[in-house]
């Protein structure tokens, strides 16, 4: 069950079935998505176009924050090895684990301005304790990761919302 899957140590057998299925279908999915290679670049350009259309419908005085959540493999170390064990092709580990990377850079270049701020949660999660931020058998944030991201986001939002 879901609770058992997310507790304990990494196990390819216990890892999220959805993730394993996606990696079987496209072993380069993570690398291509993070580095915007192949079809993933066109996918991202289509998403940016849709975001621009959506933002155009908001009042021009509305501030917009885009929070970019990294995939756990971007934290390197055991996450890279786990996903390799699951069948992911991650031959560009150095590029994948950089704080600035093509997915983030394209979002920032295309959307970032005085009104739209692109936030990089990888900066917050890249610590010595990064192995406790994601579940061992699921690519989602564990409670410690959610807490860190929430606290980091609150420090940015508090002044905007006059919560000081």
Backbone as a printed PyTorch tensor [residue, N CA C, xyz], in Angstrom:
tensor([[[  0.8240,  -1.1950,   0.0000],
         [  0.0000,   0.0000,   0.0000],
         [  0.8660,   1.2550,   0.0000]],

        [[  0.2440,   2.4090,  -0.1280],
         [  0.9600,   3.6870,  -0.2550],
         [  1.8380,   3.9680,   0.9640]],

        [[  1.3460,   3.6790,   2.1640],
         [  2.1170,   3.9800,   3.3600],
         [  3.3710,   3.1140,   3.4120]],

        [[  3.2320,   1.8330,   3.1660],
         [  4.3740,   0.9260,   3.1710],
         [  5.3830,   1.3220,   2.1040]],

        [[  4.8920,   1.7180,   0.9360],
         [  5.7640,   2.0740,  -0.1740],
         [  6.6720,   3.2450,   0.1790]],

        [[  6.1850,   4.1850,   0.9780],
         [  6.9340,   5.4020,   1.2430],
         [  7.7740,   5.3470,   2.5140]],

        [[  7.7080,   4.2550,   3.2460],
         [  8.5020,   4.1120,   4.4480],
         [  9.7040,   3.2190,   4.1760]],

        [[ 10.6960,   3.3190,   5.0070],
         [ 11.8240,   2.4100,   4.9080],
         [ 12.8530,   2.8130,   3.8850]],

        [[ 13.5100,   1.8110,   3.3450],
         [ 14.6080,   2.0160,   2.4070],
         [ 14.1310,   1.8730,   0.9640]],

        [[ 14.9600,   2.4080,   0.0720],
         [ 14.6730,   2.2930,  -1.3530],
         [ 14.6170,   0.8240,  -1.7570]],

        [[ 13.6360,   0.5250,  -2.6010],
         [ 13.5110,  -0.8250,  -3.1510],
         [ 12.8670,  -0.7050,  -4.5270]],

        [[ 13.5440,  -1.1590,  -5.5890],
         [ 12.9380,  -1.0790,  -6.9170],
         [ 11.5560,  -1.7520,  -6.9690]],

        [[ 11.3850,  -2.8240,  -6.2260],
         [ 10.1010,  -3.5230,  -6.2180],
         [  9.0050,  -2.6820,  -5.5650]],

        [[  9.3710,  -1.8720,  -4.5710],
         [  8.3850,  -1.0730,  -3.8340],
         [  8.1720,   0.3070,  -4.4510]],

        [[  9.0130,   0.6840,  -5.4230],
         [  8.9340,   2.0430,  -5.9570],
         [  7.6260,   2.2410,  -6.7070]],

        [[  7.1890,   3.4700,  -6.7720],
         [  5.9580,   3.8660,  -7.4660],
         [  5.8440,   3.2010,  -8.8430]],

        [[  4.7570,   2.4620,  -9.0460],
         [  4.5320,   1.7790, -10.3200],
         [  4.4250,   2.7380, -11.4790]],

        [[  3.8290,   3.8970, -11.2530],
         [  3.6730,   4.8990, -12.3120],
         [  5.0520,   5.3590, -12.8040]],

        [[  5.9390,   5.6220, -11.8750],
         [  7.2860,   6.0590, -12.2330],
         [  8.0060,   4.9950, -13.0530]],

        [[  7.9290,   3.7520, -12.6130],
         [  8.5910,   2.6660, -13.3420],
         [  8.0210,   2.5220, -14.7510]],

        [[  6.7180,   2.6830, -14.8930],
         [  6.0860,   2.5840, -16.2020],
         [  6.5810,   3.7080, -17.1230]],

        [[  6.6390,   4.9400, -16.6060],
         [  7.1050,   6.0680, -17.4110],
         [  8.5550,   5.8750, -17.8470]],

        [[  9.3790,   5.3520, -16.9700],
         [ 10.7820,   5.1400, -17.3070],
         [ 10.9700,   4.0050, -18.3060]],

        [[ 10.1010,   3.0040, -18.2570],
         [ 10.1620,   1.9400, -19.2760],
         [  9.7920,   2.5090, -20.6440]],

        [[  8.8060,   3.3940, -20.6620],
         [  8.3510,   3.9810, -21.9230],
         [  9.3810,   4.9550, -22.4970]],

        [[ 10.0530,   5.6970, -21.6080],
         [ 11.0340,   6.6940, -22.0620],
         [ 12.1680,   6.8030, -21.0380]],

        [[ 13.1840,   5.9710, -21.1600],
         [ 14.2860,   5.9820, -20.1840],
         [ 14.9800,   7.3410, -20.0490]],

        [[ 14.9580,   8.1580, -21.0940],
         [ 15.5940,   9.4820, -21.0640],
         [ 14.6480,  10.5890, -20.5930]],

        [[ 13.4750,  10.2540, -20.1020],
         [ 12.4610,  11.2430, -19.7440],
         [ 12.9870,  12.3110, -18.7840]],

        [[ 13.6130,  11.9100, -17.7200],
         [ 14.0690,  12.8870, -16.7310],
         [ 15.1430,  13.7950, -17.2980]],

        [[ 16.1500,  13.2000, -17.9070],
         [ 17.2300,  13.9960, -18.5060],
         [ 16.6630,  14.9540, -19.5570]],

        [[ 15.8120,  14.4440, -20.4340],
         [ 15.2510,  15.2690, -21.4970],
         [ 14.3750,  16.3920, -20.9520]],

        [[ 13.6340,  16.1300, -19.8790],
         [ 12.7560,  17.1460, -19.2990],
         [ 13.5550,  18.2410, -18.6060]],

        [[ 14.5450,  17.8550, -17.8270],
         [ 15.3600,  18.8250, -17.0830],
         [ 16.2230,  19.6580, -18.0310]],

        [[ 16.8100,  18.9910, -19.0280],
         [ 17.7370,  19.6610, -19.9420],
         [ 17.0620,  20.1530, -21.2240]],

        [[ 15.7530,  19.9380, -21.3460],
         [ 14.9630,  20.3410, -22.5210],
         [ 15.5570,  19.8050, -23.8160]],

        [[ 15.6740,  18.5060, -23.8600],
         [ 16.2040,  17.8360, -25.0420],
         [ 15.0840,  17.1370, -25.7970]],

        [[ 15.2780,  16.9890, -27.1030],
         [ 14.2980,  16.2810, -27.9200],
         [ 12.9110,  16.9240, -27.8580]],

        [[ 11.8950,  16.1070, -27.7900],
         [ 10.5010,  16.5690, -27.7760],
         [ 10.1690,  17.3850, -26.5290]],

        [[ 10.9150,  17.1990, -25.4730],
         [ 10.6080,  17.9010, -24.2140],
         [ 10.7840,  19.4150, -24.3490]],

        [[ 11.6640,  19.8770, -25.2360],
         [ 11.8110,  21.3280, -25.4330],
         [ 10.5500,  21.8950, -26.0860]],

        [[ 10.0420,  21.2050, -27.0900],
         [  8.8000,  21.6590, -27.7420],
         [  7.6330,  21.6090, -26.7610]],

        [[  7.6130,  20.5880, -25.9110],
         [  6.5620,  20.5010, -24.8890],
         [  6.6130,  21.7220, -23.9740]],

        [[  7.8180,  22.0820, -23.5440],
         [  7.9730,  23.2150, -22.6320],
         [  7.6080,  24.5260, -23.3100]],

        [[  7.9540,  24.6800, -24.5640],
         [  7.5780,  25.8950, -25.2830],
         [  6.0630,  26.0130, -25.3920]],

        [[  5.3680,  24.9050, -25.5840],
         [  3.9030,  24.9140, -25.6350],
         [  3.3180,  25.2880, -24.2740]],

        [[  3.9070,  24.7810, -23.2070],
         [  3.4380,  25.1150, -21.8540],
         [  3.6310,  26.6020, -21.5860]],

        [[  4.7790,  27.1410, -21.9560],
         [  5.0470,  28.5690, -21.7410],
         [  4.0450,  29.4190, -22.5060]],

        [[  3.7330,  29.0290, -23.7190],
         [  2.7390,  29.7620, -24.5060],
         [  1.3890,  29.7850, -23.7810]],

        [[  0.9870,  28.6450, -23.2370],
         [ -0.2800,  28.5690, -22.4920],
         [ -0.2260,  29.4100, -21.2200]],

        [[  0.9060,  29.3960, -20.5340],
         [  1.0480,  30.2130, -19.3310],
         [  0.9360,  31.6930, -19.6610]],

        [[  1.5810,  32.1180, -20.7540],
         [  1.4910,  33.5230, -21.1630],
         [  0.0380,  33.9160, -21.4380]],

        [[ -0.6890,  33.0490, -22.1140],
         [ -2.1060,  33.3150, -22.3940],
         [ -2.8860,  33.4400, -21.0940]],

        [[ -2.6440,  32.5400, -20.1670],
         [ -3.3390,  32.5810, -18.8830],
         [ -2.9880,  33.8580, -18.1150]],

        [[ -1.7090,  34.2120, -18.0740],
         [ -1.2920,  35.4010, -17.3410],
         [ -1.8460,  36.6770, -17.9680]],

        [[ -2.0370,  36.6780, -19.2830],
         [ -2.5990,  37.8490, -19.9640],
         [ -4.0280,  38.1370, -19.5300]],

        [[ -4.7050,  37.1370, -18.9830],
         [ -6.0790,  37.3120, -18.5250],
         [ -6.1670,  37.8400, -17.0930]],

        [[ -5.0460,  37.9630, -16.4250],
         [ -5.0200,  38.4840, -15.0660],
         [ -4.8010,  39.9920, -15.0990]],

        [[ -5.2930,  40.6990, -14.0930],
         [ -5.0080,  42.1420, -14.0280],
         [ -3.4960,  42.3800, -14.0190]],

        [[ -3.0560,  43.4020, -14.7070],
         [ -1.6190,  43.6660, -14.8320],
         [ -0.9700,  43.9790, -13.4930]],

        [[ -1.7510,  44.3270, -12.4940],
         [ -1.1980,  44.6200, -11.1690],
         [ -1.0110,  43.3610, -10.3100]],

        [[ -1.4440,  42.2150, -10.8030],
         [ -1.3520,  40.9750, -10.0410],
         [  0.0600,  40.3940, -10.1220]],

        [[  0.7400,  40.2930,  -8.9690],
         [  2.0630,  39.6640,  -8.9960],
         [  1.9070,  38.1450,  -9.1880]],

        [[  2.8630,  37.5450,  -9.8820],
         [  2.8030,  36.1160, -10.1670],
         [  4.1160,  35.4770,  -9.7230]],

        [[  3.9940,  34.4070,  -8.9510],
         [  5.1460,  33.6200,  -8.5420],
         [  5.0060,  32.2360,  -9.1520]],

        [[  6.0530,  31.7720,  -9.8070],
         [  6.0810,  30.4290, -10.3670],
         [  7.1090,  29.6410,  -9.5600]],

        [[  6.6350,  28.6230,  -8.8590],
         [  7.5240,  27.7940,  -8.0520],
         [  7.9210,  26.5670,  -8.8660]],

        [[  9.2000,  26.4360,  -9.1560],
         [  9.7110,  25.2930,  -9.9120],
         [ 10.2370,  24.2690,  -8.9150]],

        [[  9.5500,  23.1340,  -8.8680],
         [  9.9480,  22.0420,  -7.9780],
         [ 10.8710,  21.1030,  -8.7340]],

        [[ 12.0410,  20.8190,  -8.1780],
         [ 12.9670,  19.9250,  -8.8680],
         [ 12.5370,  18.4640,  -8.7320]],

        [[ 12.9480,  17.6730,  -9.6790],
         [ 12.7950,  16.2300,  -9.5340],
         [ 13.8780,  15.7840,  -8.5560]],

        [[ 13.6090,  14.7510,  -7.7960],
         [ 14.5850,  14.3200,  -6.7920],
         [ 15.9560,  13.9930,  -7.3850]],

        [[ 16.0310,  13.5420,  -8.6290],
         [ 17.3400,  13.2190,  -9.2160],
         [ 18.2260,  14.4580,  -9.3080]],

        [[ 17.6280,  15.6340,  -9.2880],
         [ 18.4050,  16.8630,  -9.3750],
         [ 19.2020,  17.1250,  -8.0990]],

        [[ 18.8790,  16.3940,  -7.0290],
         [ 19.6510,  16.5020,  -5.7950],
         [ 20.8740,  15.5990,  -5.8150]],

        [[ 20.9870,  14.7810,  -6.8600],
         [ 22.1570,  13.9390,  -7.0380],
         [ 22.1980,  12.7620,  -6.0810]],

        [[ 23.4300,  12.3640,  -5.7470],
         [ 23.6680,  11.2880,  -4.7880],
         [ 22.8010,  10.0660,  -4.9630]],

        [[ 22.1790,   9.6360,  -3.8720],
         [ 21.4080,   8.3910,  -3.9340],
         [ 20.2080,   8.4590,  -4.8680]],

        [[ 19.6610,   9.6410,  -5.0840],
         [ 18.4980,   9.7420,  -5.9760],
         [ 18.8630,   9.3610,  -7.4120]],

        [[ 20.0140,   9.8220,  -7.8690],
         [ 20.4800,   9.4440,  -9.2100],
         [ 20.6410,   7.9320,  -9.3120]],

        [[ 21.2610,   7.3470,  -8.3150],
         [ 21.4910,   5.9030,  -8.3330],
         [ 20.1720,   5.1290,  -8.2830]],

        [[ 19.2430,   5.5850,  -7.4680],
         [ 17.9360,   4.9240,  -7.3930],
         [ 17.2550,   4.9130,  -8.7630]],

        [[ 17.2630,   6.0480,  -9.4220],
         [ 16.5750,   6.1220, -10.7090],
         [ 17.3150,   5.3630, -11.8000]],

        [[ 18.6030,   5.2770, -11.6990],
         [ 19.3350,   4.4070, -12.6260],
         [ 18.9070,   2.9540, -12.4050]],

        [[ 18.7410,   2.5620, -11.1420],
         [ 18.2770,   1.2090, -10.8290],
         [ 16.8580,   0.9630, -11.3390]],

        [[ 16.0940,   2.0260, -11.4920],
         [ 14.7270,   1.9090, -12.0070],
         [ 14.6740,   1.9340, -13.5370]],

        [[ 15.8220,   2.1680, -14.1860],
         [ 15.8720,   2.1430, -15.6400],
         [ 16.0440,   3.4930, -16.3090]],

        [[ 16.2180,   4.5530, -15.5260],
         [ 16.4080,   5.8800, -16.1240],
         [ 17.8130,   6.0060, -16.6990]],

        [[ 17.9000,   6.6210, -17.8680],
         [ 19.2000,   6.9460, -18.4570],
         [ 19.5780,   8.3380, -17.9680]],

        [[ 20.5650,   8.4000, -17.1160],
         [ 20.9830,   9.6660, -16.5180],
         [ 22.4770,   9.8610, -16.7390]],

        [[ 22.8710,   9.8780, -18.0140],
         [ 24.2740,  10.0000, -18.3680],
         [ 24.7950,  11.4310, -18.2910]],

        [[ 23.9290,  12.3690, -17.9910],
         [ 24.3300,  13.7800, -17.8910],
         [ 24.1630,  14.2600, -16.4510]],

        [[ 24.6580,  13.4710, -15.4950],
         [ 24.4400,  13.7580, -14.0740],
         [ 24.9230,  15.1540, -13.6770]],

        [[ 26.0580,  15.5860, -14.1920],
         [ 26.5830,  16.9070, -13.8170],
         [ 25.6240,  18.0140, -14.2510]],

        [[ 25.1180,  17.9350, -15.4690],
         [ 24.1940,  18.9480, -15.9790],
         [ 22.8440,  18.8890, -15.2560]],

        [[ 22.4030,  17.7020, -14.9070],
         [ 21.0990,  17.5140, -14.2510],
         [ 21.0950,  18.0990, -12.8460]],

        [[ 22.2350,  18.0880, -12.1720],
         [ 22.2790,  18.5250, -10.7760],
         [ 22.7200,  19.9760, -10.5820]],

        [[ 22.8440,  20.7350, -11.6610],
         [ 23.2070,  22.1500, -11.5510],
         [ 22.0360,  22.9560, -10.9840]],

        [[ 22.3410,  23.9950, -10.2030],
         [ 21.2730,  24.8440,  -9.6440],
         [ 20.5120,  25.5840, -10.7390]],

        [[ 21.2120,  25.9260, -11.8000],
         [ 20.5560,  26.5230, -12.9570],
         [ 20.6040,  25.4960, -14.0770]],

        [[ 19.4640,  25.2890, -14.7050],
         [ 19.3550,  24.2480, -15.7220],
         [ 18.3600,  24.7010, -16.7790]],

        [[ 18.3910,  24.1060, -17.9810],
         [ 17.6020,  24.5940, -19.1070],
         [ 16.0950,  24.7740, -18.8350]],

        [[ 15.4560,  23.8570, -18.1400],
         [ 14.0240,  23.9910, -17.8440],
         [ 13.7670,  25.2920, -17.0780]],

        [[ 14.5140,  25.5040, -16.0150],
         [ 14.3750,  26.7090, -15.2000],
         [ 14.7620,  27.9520, -16.0010]],

        [[ 15.8630,  27.8650, -16.7260],
         [ 16.3430,  29.0260, -17.4790],
         [ 15.3430,  29.4760, -18.5410]],

        [[ 14.7410,  28.5280, -19.2430],
         [ 13.7640,  28.9020, -20.2730],
         [ 12.5430,  29.5610, -19.6500]],

        [[ 12.0670,  29.0190, -18.5510],
         [ 10.9360,  29.6510, -17.8500],
         [ 11.2810,  31.0820, -17.4520]],

        [[ 12.4500,  31.2500, -16.8760],
         [ 12.8720,  32.5770, -16.4120],
         [ 13.0290,  33.5420, -17.5890]],

        [[ 13.6680,  33.0880, -18.6630],
         [ 13.8770,  33.9440, -19.8400],
         [ 12.5600,  34.3450, -20.4920]],

        [[ 11.6450,  33.3980, -20.6170],
         [ 10.3970,  33.6420, -21.3360],
         [  9.3210,  34.3220, -20.4880]],

        [[  9.3480,  34.0970, -19.1780],
         [  8.2550,  34.6040, -18.3440],
         [  8.6970,  35.6020, -17.2810]],

        [[  9.9230,  35.5020, -16.8150],
         [ 10.3710,  36.3560, -15.7220],
         [ 10.4210,  37.8190, -16.1170]],

        [[  9.8620,  38.6540, -15.2660],
         [  9.9030,  40.1060, -15.4530],
         [  9.5730,  40.7590, -14.1100]],

        [[  9.2640,  42.0680, -14.1190],
         [  8.9610,  42.7600, -12.8630],
         [  7.7310,  42.1780, -12.1760]],

        [[  6.8220,  41.6270, -12.9270],
         [  5.5580,  41.0980, -12.3940],
         [  5.6320,  39.5960, -12.0830]],

        [[  6.4220,  38.8610, -12.8490],
         [  6.4710,  37.4010, -12.7250],
         [  7.8400,  36.9860, -12.1980]],

        [[  7.8320,  36.3270, -11.0470],
         [  9.0620,  35.8540, -10.4330],
         [  9.0840,  34.3270, -10.4980]],

        [[ 10.1700,  33.7780, -11.0180],
         [ 10.3540,  32.3260, -11.0900],
         [ 11.2420,  31.9170,  -9.9220]],

        [[ 10.7060,  31.0520,  -9.0580],
         [ 11.4170,  30.6110,  -7.8630],
         [ 11.9730,  29.2080,  -8.0780]],

        [[ 13.2000,  29.0010,  -7.6740],
         [ 13.8910,  27.7350,  -7.8640],
         [ 14.0010,  27.0060,  -6.5230]],

        [[ 13.1110,  26.0540,  -6.2600],
         [ 13.1410,  25.3140,  -5.0000],
         [ 14.3640,  24.4170,  -4.8690]],

        [[ 15.0680,  24.1560,  -5.9670],
         [ 16.2830,  23.3480,  -5.8920],
         [ 17.3070,  24.0160,  -4.9770]],

        [[ 17.3350,  25.3370,  -4.9670],
         [ 18.2500,  26.0640,  -4.0940],
         [ 17.9850,  25.7460,  -2.6260]],

        [[ 16.7300,  25.5890,  -2.2670],
         [ 16.3570,  25.3180,  -0.8840],
         [ 16.6140,  23.8630,  -0.5010]],

        [[ 16.4260,  22.9700,  -1.4460],
         [ 16.5090,  21.5370,  -1.1610],
         [ 17.9190,  20.9670,  -1.2750]],

        [[ 18.8270,  21.7040,  -1.8650],
         [ 20.2080,  21.2200,  -2.0480],
         [ 21.0170,  21.4520,  -0.7700]],

        [[ 20.8340,  20.5780,   0.1850],
         [ 21.5590,  20.6560,   1.4480],
         [ 22.1400,  19.2850,   1.7740]],

        [[ 22.9040,  19.2340,   2.8430],
         [ 23.4740,  17.9590,   3.2850],
         [ 22.3940,  16.9740,   3.7210]],

        [[ 21.2030,  17.4710,   4.0290],
         [ 20.1190,  16.6100,   4.4930],
         [ 19.1440,  16.2600,   3.3760]],

        [[ 19.5520,  16.4320,   2.1390],
         [ 18.6300,  16.2750,   1.0130],
         [ 18.0050,  14.8920,   0.9130]],

        [[ 18.6370,  13.8740,   1.4800],
         [ 18.0800,  12.5260,   1.3530],
         [ 16.8030,  12.3230,   2.1620]],

        [[ 16.4630,  13.2410,   3.0270],
         [ 15.2080,  13.0860,   3.7720],
         [ 14.0740,  13.9460,   3.1910]],

        [[ 14.3410,  14.6390,   2.1070],
         [ 13.3320,  15.5390,   1.5430],
         [ 12.3470,  14.8520,   0.6020]],

        [[ 12.7140,  13.7180,   0.0480],
         [ 11.8240,  12.9630,  -0.8370],
         [ 11.6320,  11.5670,  -0.2540]],

        [[ 10.4960,  10.9740,  -0.5410],
         [ 10.2430,   9.6080,  -0.0820],
         [ 11.2370,   8.6420,  -0.7330]],

        [[ 11.5820,   7.5560,  -0.0470],
         [ 12.5350,   6.6140,  -0.6320],
         [ 11.9850,   5.8280,  -1.8300]],

        [[ 10.6670,   5.6720,  -1.9230],
         [ 10.0860,   4.8540,  -2.9920],
         [  8.9820,   5.5760,  -3.7520]],

        [[  9.1230,   6.8790,  -3.8270],
         [  8.1430,   7.7070,  -4.5190],
         [  8.8290,   9.0370,  -4.8150]],

        [[  8.6280,   9.6380,  -5.9960],
         [  9.3680,  10.8560,  -6.3380],
         [  8.7700,  12.1480,  -5.7710]],

        [[  7.8940,  12.0490,  -4.7860],
         [  7.2650,  13.2370,  -4.2100],
         [  7.9500,  13.6490,  -2.9110]],

        [[  7.7440,  14.9030,  -2.5430],
         [  8.3330,  15.4190,  -1.3120],
         [  7.7750,  14.7000,  -0.0920]],

        [[  8.6640,  14.3400,   0.8100],
         [  8.2920,  13.8010,   2.1140],
         [  7.9500,  14.9990,   3.0240]],

        [[  7.4100,  14.7580,   4.2130],
         [  7.0700,  15.8810,   5.1040],
         [  8.2170,  16.8570,   5.3520]],

        [[  9.4470,  16.3660,   5.5140],
         [ 10.5830,  17.2830,   5.7480],
         [ 10.8010,  18.1960,   4.5460]],

        [[ 10.6600,  17.6680,   3.3450],
         [ 10.8110,  18.4790,   2.1360],
         [  9.6790,  19.4820,   1.9930]],

        [[  8.4670,  19.0460,   2.2920],
         [  7.3220,  19.9610,   2.2270],
         [  7.4870,  21.1040,   3.2210]],

        [[  7.9630,  20.7800,   4.4110],
         [  8.1630,  21.7980,   5.4390],
         [  9.2150,  22.8120,   4.9960]],

        [[ 10.3340,  22.3120,   4.4580],
         [ 11.4070,  23.2070,   4.0150],
         [ 10.9270,  24.1190,   2.8880]],

        [[ 10.2470,  23.5650,   1.9070],
         [  9.7480,  24.3710,   0.7900],
         [  8.7050,  25.3690,   1.2980]],

        [[  7.8020,  24.9230,   2.1590],
         [  6.7800,  25.8170,   2.7050],
         [  7.3800,  26.9700,   3.4840]],

        [[  8.3470,  26.6690,   4.3530],
         [  8.9950,  27.7300,   5.1310],
         [  9.7390,  28.7020,   4.2250]],

        [[ 10.4220,  28.1770,   3.2230],
         [ 11.1660,  29.0300,   2.2870],
         [ 10.2200,  29.9200,   1.4880]],

        [[  9.1180,  29.3400,   1.0570],
         [  8.1270,  30.1030,   0.3030],
         [  7.4780,  31.1750,   1.1770]],

        [[  7.2320,  30.8470,   2.4280],
         [  6.6120,  31.8130,   3.3410],
         [  7.4990,  33.0400,   3.5450]],

        [[  8.8160,  32.8650,   3.5570],
         [  9.7000,  34.0240,   3.7210],
         [  9.5920,  34.9740,   2.5230]],

        [[  9.2450,  34.4250,   1.3580],
         [  9.0720,  35.2530,   0.1630],
         [  7.6770,  35.8800,   0.1440]],

        [[  6.6800,  35.1080,   0.5420],
         [  5.2970,  35.5820,   0.4900],
         [  4.9440,  36.5580,   1.6090]],

        [[  5.5400,  36.3950,   2.7660],
         [  5.1740,  37.2240,   3.9270],
         [  5.2270,  38.7180,   3.6190]],

        [[  6.3290,  39.2380,   3.0440],
         [  6.3450,  40.6770,   2.7430],
         [  5.2930,  41.0740,   1.6890]],

        [[  5.0490,  40.1930,   0.7290],
         [  4.0690,  40.5110,  -0.3150],
         [  2.6500,  40.5800,   0.2470]],

        [[  2.3930,  39.7640,   1.2730],
         [  1.0580,  39.6880,   1.8630],
         [  0.9560,  40.4790,   3.1710]],

        [[  2.0010,  41.2300,   3.4670],
         [  2.0570,  42.0220,   4.7080],
         [  1.8180,  41.1460,   5.9360]],

        [[  2.5020,  39.9980,   6.0030],
         [  2.3530,  39.0750,   7.1250],
         [  3.4180,  39.2930,   8.1830]],

        [[  4.2400,  40.3080,   8.0250],
         [  5.3220,  40.5370,   8.9940],
         [  4.8040,  41.1250,  10.2710]]])
